[in-house]
XYZ file of C-alpha atoms in Angstrom:
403
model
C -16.007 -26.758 -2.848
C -12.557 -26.330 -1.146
C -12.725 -23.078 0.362
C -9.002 -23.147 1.789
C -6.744 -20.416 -0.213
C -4.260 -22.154 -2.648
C -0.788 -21.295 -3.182
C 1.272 -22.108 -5.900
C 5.323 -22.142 -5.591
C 7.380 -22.419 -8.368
C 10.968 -23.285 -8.851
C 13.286 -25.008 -11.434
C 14.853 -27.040 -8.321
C 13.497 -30.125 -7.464
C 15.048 -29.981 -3.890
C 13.499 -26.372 -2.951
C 10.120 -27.874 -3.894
C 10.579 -30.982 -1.416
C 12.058 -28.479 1.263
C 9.002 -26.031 0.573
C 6.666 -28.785 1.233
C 8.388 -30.274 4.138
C 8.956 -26.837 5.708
C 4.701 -25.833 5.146
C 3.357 -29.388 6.104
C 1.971 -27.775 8.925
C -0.218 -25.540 7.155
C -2.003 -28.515 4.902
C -5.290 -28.129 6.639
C -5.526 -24.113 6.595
C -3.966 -23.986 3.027
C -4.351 -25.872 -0.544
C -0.707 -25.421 -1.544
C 0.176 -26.854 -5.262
C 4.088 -26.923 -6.431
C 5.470 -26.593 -9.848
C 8.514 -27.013 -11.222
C 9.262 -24.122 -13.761
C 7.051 -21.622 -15.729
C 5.088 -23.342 -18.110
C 3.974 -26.202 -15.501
C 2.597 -23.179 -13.181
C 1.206 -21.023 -15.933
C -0.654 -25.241 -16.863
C -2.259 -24.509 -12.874
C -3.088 -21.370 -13.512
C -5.179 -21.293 -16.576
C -6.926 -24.878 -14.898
C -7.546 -23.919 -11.210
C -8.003 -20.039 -9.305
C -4.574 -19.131 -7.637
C -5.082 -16.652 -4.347
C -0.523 -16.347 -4.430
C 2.009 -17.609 -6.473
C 5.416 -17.678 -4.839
C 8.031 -18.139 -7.511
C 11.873 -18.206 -7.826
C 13.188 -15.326 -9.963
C 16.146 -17.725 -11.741
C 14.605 -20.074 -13.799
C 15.587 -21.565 -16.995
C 13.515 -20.497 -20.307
C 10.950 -18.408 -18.403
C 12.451 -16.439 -15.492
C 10.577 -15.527 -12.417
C 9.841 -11.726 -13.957
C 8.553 -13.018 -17.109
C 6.256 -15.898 -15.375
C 4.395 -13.176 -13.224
C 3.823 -10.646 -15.970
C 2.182 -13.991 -17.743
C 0.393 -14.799 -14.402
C -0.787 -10.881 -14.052
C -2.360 -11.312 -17.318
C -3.714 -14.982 -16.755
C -4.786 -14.386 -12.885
C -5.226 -10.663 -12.098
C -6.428 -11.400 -8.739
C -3.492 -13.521 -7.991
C -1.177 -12.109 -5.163
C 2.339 -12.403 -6.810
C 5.601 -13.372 -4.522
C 9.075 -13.778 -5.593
C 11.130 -15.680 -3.461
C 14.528 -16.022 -4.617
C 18.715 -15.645 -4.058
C 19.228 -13.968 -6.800
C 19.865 -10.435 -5.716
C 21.500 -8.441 -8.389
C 19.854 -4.778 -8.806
C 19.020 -5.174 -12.357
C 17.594 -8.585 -11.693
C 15.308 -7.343 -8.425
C 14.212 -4.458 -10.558
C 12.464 -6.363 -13.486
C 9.928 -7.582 -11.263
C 9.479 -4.125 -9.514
C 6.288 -4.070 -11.024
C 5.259 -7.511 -11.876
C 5.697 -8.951 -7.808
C 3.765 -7.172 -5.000
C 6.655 -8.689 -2.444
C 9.946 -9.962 -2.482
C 11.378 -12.887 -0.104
C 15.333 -13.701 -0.295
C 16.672 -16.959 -0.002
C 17.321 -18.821 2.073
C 14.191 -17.629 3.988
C 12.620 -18.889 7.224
C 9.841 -20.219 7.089
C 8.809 -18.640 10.346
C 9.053 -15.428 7.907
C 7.520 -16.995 4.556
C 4.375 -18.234 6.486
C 3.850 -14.550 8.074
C 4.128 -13.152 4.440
C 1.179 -15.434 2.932
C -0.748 -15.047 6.136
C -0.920 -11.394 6.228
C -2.081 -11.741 2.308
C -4.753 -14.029 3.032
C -6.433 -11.670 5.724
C -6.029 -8.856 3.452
C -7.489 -10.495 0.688
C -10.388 -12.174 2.619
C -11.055 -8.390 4.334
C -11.875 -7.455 0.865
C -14.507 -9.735 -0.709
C -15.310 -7.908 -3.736
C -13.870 -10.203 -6.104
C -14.193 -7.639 -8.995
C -12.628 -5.195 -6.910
C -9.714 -7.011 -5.521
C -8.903 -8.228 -8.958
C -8.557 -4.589 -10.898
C -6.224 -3.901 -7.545
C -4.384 -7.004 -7.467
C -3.545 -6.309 -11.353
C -1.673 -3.107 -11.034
C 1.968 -2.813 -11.417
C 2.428 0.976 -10.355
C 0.724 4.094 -9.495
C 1.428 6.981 -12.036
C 2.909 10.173 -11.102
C 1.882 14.024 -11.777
C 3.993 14.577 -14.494
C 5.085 17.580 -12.867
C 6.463 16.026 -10.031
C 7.812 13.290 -12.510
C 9.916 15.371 -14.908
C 11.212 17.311 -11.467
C 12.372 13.675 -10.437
C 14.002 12.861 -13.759
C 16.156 15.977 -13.618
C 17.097 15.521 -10.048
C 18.465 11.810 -10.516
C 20.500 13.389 -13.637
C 21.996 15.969 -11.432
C 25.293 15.136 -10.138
C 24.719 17.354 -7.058
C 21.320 16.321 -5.790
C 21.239 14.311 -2.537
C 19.025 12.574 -0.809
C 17.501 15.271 0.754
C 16.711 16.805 -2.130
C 15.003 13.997 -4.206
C 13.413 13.240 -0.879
C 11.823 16.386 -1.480
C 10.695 15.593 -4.635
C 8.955 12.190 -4.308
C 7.290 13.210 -0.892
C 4.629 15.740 -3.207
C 3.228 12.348 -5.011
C 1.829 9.468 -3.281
C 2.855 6.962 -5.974
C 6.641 7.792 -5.936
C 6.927 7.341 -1.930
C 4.616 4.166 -1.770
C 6.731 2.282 -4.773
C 10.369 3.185 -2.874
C 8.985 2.020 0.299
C 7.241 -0.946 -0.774
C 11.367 -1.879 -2.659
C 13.287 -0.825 0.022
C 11.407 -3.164 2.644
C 11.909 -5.567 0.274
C 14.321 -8.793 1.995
C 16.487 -8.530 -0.820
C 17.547 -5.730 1.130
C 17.984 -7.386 4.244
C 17.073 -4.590 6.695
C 16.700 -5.345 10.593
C 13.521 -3.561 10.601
C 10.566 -1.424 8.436
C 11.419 1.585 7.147
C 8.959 4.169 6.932
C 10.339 7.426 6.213
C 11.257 8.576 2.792
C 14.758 9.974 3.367
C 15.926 6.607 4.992
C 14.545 4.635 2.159
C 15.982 6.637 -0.387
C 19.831 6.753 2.038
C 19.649 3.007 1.758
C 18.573 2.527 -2.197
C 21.706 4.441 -2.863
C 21.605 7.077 -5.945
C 22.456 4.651 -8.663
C 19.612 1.714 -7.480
C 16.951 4.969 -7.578
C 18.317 6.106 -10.998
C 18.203 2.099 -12.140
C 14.331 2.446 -11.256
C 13.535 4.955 -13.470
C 15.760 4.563 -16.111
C 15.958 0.791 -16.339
C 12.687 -0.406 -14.796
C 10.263 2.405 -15.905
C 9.148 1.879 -12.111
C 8.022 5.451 -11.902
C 5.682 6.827 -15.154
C 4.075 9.720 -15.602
C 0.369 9.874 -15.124
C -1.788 10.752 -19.210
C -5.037 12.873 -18.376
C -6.750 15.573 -18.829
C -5.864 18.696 -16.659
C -8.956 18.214 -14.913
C -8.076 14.889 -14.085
C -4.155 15.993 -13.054
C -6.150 18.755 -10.786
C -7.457 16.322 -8.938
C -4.715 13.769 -8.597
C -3.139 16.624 -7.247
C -5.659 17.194 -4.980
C -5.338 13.860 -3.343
C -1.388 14.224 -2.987
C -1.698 17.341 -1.018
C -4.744 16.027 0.826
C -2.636 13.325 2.090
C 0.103 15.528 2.971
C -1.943 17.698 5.190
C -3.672 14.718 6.709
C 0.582 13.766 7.588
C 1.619 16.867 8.847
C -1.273 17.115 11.464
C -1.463 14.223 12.313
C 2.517 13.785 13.012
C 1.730 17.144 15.635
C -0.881 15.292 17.200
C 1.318 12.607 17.531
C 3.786 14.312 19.418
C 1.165 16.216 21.437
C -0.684 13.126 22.556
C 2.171 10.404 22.651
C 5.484 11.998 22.545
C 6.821 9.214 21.394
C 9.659 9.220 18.970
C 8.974 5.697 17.561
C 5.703 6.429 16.717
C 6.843 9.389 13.979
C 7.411 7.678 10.771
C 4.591 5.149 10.725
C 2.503 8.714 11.486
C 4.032 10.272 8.990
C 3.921 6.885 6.525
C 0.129 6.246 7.487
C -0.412 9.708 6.818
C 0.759 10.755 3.868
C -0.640 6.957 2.276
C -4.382 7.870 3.944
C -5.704 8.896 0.284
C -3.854 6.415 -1.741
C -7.144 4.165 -2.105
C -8.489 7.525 -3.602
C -5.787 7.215 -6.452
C -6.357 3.980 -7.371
C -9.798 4.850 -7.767
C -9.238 7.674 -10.333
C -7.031 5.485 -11.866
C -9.227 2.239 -11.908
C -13.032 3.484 -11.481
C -12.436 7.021 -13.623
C -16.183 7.193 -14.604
C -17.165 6.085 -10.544
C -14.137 8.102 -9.365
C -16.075 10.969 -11.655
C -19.849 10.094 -9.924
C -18.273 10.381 -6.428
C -16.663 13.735 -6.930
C -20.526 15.068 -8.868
C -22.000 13.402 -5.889
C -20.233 14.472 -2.993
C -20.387 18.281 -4.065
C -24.591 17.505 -4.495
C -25.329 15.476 -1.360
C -24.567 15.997 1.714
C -22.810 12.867 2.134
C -19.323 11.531 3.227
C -17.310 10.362 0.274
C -16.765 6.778 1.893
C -20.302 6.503 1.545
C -20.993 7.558 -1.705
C -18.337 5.345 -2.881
C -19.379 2.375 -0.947
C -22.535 2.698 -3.271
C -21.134 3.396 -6.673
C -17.908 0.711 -6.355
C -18.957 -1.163 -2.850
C -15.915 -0.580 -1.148
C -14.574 2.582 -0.295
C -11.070 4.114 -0.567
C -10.183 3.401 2.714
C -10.822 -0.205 2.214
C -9.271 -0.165 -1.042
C -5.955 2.027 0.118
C -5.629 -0.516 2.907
C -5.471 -3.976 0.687
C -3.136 -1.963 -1.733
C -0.919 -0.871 0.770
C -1.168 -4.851 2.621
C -0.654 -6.325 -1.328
C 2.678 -4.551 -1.336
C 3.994 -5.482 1.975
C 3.451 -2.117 4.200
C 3.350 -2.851 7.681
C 0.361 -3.610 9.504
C 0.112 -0.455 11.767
C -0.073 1.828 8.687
C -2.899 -1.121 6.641
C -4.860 -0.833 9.925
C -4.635 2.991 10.166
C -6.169 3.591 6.712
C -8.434 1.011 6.579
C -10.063 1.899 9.824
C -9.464 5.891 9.544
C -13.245 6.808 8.731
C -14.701 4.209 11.360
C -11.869 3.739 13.735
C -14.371 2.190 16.510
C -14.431 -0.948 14.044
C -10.932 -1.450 14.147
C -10.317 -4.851 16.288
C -7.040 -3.466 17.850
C -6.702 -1.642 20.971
C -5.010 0.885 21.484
C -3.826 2.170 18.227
C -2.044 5.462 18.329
C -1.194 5.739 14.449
C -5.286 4.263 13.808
C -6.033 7.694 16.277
C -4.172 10.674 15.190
C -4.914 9.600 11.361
C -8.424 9.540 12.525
C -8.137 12.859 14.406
C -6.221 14.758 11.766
C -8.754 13.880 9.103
C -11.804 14.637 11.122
C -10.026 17.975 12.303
C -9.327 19.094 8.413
C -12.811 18.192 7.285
C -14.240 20.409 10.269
C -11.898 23.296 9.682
C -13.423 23.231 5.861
C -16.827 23.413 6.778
C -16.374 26.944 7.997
C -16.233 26.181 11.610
C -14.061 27.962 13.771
C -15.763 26.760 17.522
C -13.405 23.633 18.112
C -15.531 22.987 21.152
C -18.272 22.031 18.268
C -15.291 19.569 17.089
C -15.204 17.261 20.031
C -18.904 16.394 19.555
C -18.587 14.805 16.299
C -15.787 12.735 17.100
C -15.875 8.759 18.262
C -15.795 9.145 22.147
C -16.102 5.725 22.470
C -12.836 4.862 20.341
C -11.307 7.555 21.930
C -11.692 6.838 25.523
C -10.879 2.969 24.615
C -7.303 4.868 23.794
C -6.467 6.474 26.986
C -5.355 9.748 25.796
C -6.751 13.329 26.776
C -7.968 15.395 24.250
C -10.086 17.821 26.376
C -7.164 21.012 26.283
C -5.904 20.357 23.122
C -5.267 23.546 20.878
C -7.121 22.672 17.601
C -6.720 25.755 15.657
C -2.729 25.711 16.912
C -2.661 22.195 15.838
C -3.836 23.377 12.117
C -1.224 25.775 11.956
C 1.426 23.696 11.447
C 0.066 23.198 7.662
C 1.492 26.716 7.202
C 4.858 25.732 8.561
């Protein structure tokens, strides 16, 4: 059995085909690659052989690259979905908003194209629950607290809101800040580097690409539960923001570094999104865990890992990897409830992620002796990073929650 992961790309031009192949000869022994020329000849692969990623161009005659995925989403749920293409109109990039995990412009180095399908293969081999990966893999969007979403509508109708204000906004739900970053570090963009931070993402969209996305696309939708269900979707949005806040004043107390701030803040405010996609794929597990957790005296990871076999952290990560995120902020939420398992040394974003979490879970549990705190931390991670936690000010550090 031919173990090797096999990607499909698909384009109406004979020429990109024969340059595709040339360009990834190299690779023939670490990848099956097949190549199709148009829609229905890759959706003929796809129904006959398992697909890991299908790279397609988005202008194609009689089936167009948008239309092809949403056929291959349906087809293949656990195939990773790429558009490569030169076709860079906003209306054109938006249709497949949903539909493509990550977007490649033409012409595109290879140097650049290889990196992309690399980083999908780890992500997809570091989760190996195939039933798992698949119900991930499938989704187009995260919903929104309708709240949160109506507040957004009326903003982007306002002629006087800036980007400041719908900043504002999107930061209170998870799903809204993970689908603008995941477009604006999208190549069709063409950006120099990651962008991490909401307000930059938003500055470079421009008002009229953000109003495109939710009036065009239907990018952003508004989550349909019950209100005990909203409660705790809301929940995990301000979860995560408290886990960003401290851990961006940890950063600054045990780094200083002003690089450092937006993955912190990025990796942060992302920690719980494995959570979401939980509630939203696993309701009745997602249910179990919260019964469970209030019952047992048990972390959450763990009573997950037995209900689902993969916990949110796990989960979070390969979304957030799926959708092109950078690896820092992947590593940081995989590896935030067992950092000492993370391969990488040192990782600054991996530890004040780590630390904030720990510190908020301590400072629910009643405790107020932070010299208590130290002992149930990883010492062994932590010395590996070189940093001196001994006279921090925990209870100072908590504070800033309130600010």
């Amino acid at each position: 059995m031919d173990k090797k992961p096999h990607i499909l790309f698909v384009d109406d031009e004979s020429n990109i085909l024969m340059g595709l192949r040339r360009g990834l000869h190299g690779k023939r022994k670490l990848w099956k690659m097949s190549f199709a020329e148009g829609g229905h000849e890759a959706l003929e692969l796809v129904r006959n052989d398992h697909i890991d990623v299908i790279v397609t161009d988005m202008r194609m005659p009689i089936m167009d690259g948008a239309q092809l995925l949403e056929e291959v989403r349906e087809l293949s749920p656990d195939t990773a979905r790429v558009v490569l293409s030169g076709y860079s109109k906003d209306e054109a990039i938006l249709r497949v908003v949903g539909a493509a995990h990550q977007y490649l412009a033409k012409p595109c180095n290879f140097e650049l194209l290889e990196a992309t399908l690399e980083r999908l293969i780890t992500f997809r081999a570091n989760l190996d629950k195939y039933e798992v990966r698949e119900k991930i893999t499938q989704m187009k969007s995260l919903p929104s607290l309708p709240d949160v979403y109506q507040e957004l509508m009326v903003e982007l109708q306002n002629d006087f809101s800036t980007n400041k204000s719908i900043a504002a906004v999107m930061e209170k739900d998870l799903g809204m800040k993970a689908q603008v970053l995941k477009i604006c570090n999208s190549a069709f963009f063409g950006l120099p580097q990651q962008v991490n931070d909401l307000p930059s993402a938003i500055s470079l969209l421009g008002m009229d690409t953000l109003r495109s996305m939710s009036l065009l696309s239907g990018v952003f939708s508004s989550y349909k539960g019950s209100a005990q269900e909203l409660a705790v979707m809301q929940k995990i949005c301000d979860d995560s923001l408290e886990i960003s806040l401290v851990a961006q004043k940890l950063s600054k107390l045990l780094y200083n570094k002003s690089e450092l701030g937006e993955l912190v803040s990025c990796a942060g405010t992302l920690s719980h999104v494995g959570s979401l996609v939980i509630a939203i794929s696993w309701p009745q597990e997602f249910k179990q865990v919260m019964q469970l957790s209030q019952k047992q005296d048990k972390p959450i990871e763990k009573i997950e890992q037995g209900l689902i076999g993969v916990d949110h952290a796990w989960i979070g990560a390969y979304f957030l990897g799926l959708w092109g995120f950078s690896f820092n902020v992947c590593e940081a939420v995989a590896y935030q409830h067992q950092p000492g398992n993370c391969p990488d040394v040192p990782q600054p974003v991996l530890t004040v992620v780590y630390l904030a979490h720990e510190l908020i879970r301590f400072s629910k549990e009643d405790n107020s002796n932070f010299e208590m705190f130290l002992d149930t931390l990883d010492q062994e991670f932590l010395n590996k990073q070189h940093i001196d936690i001994a006279d921090v000010d925990w209870a100072g550090v908590l504070k800033v929650k309130a600010a």
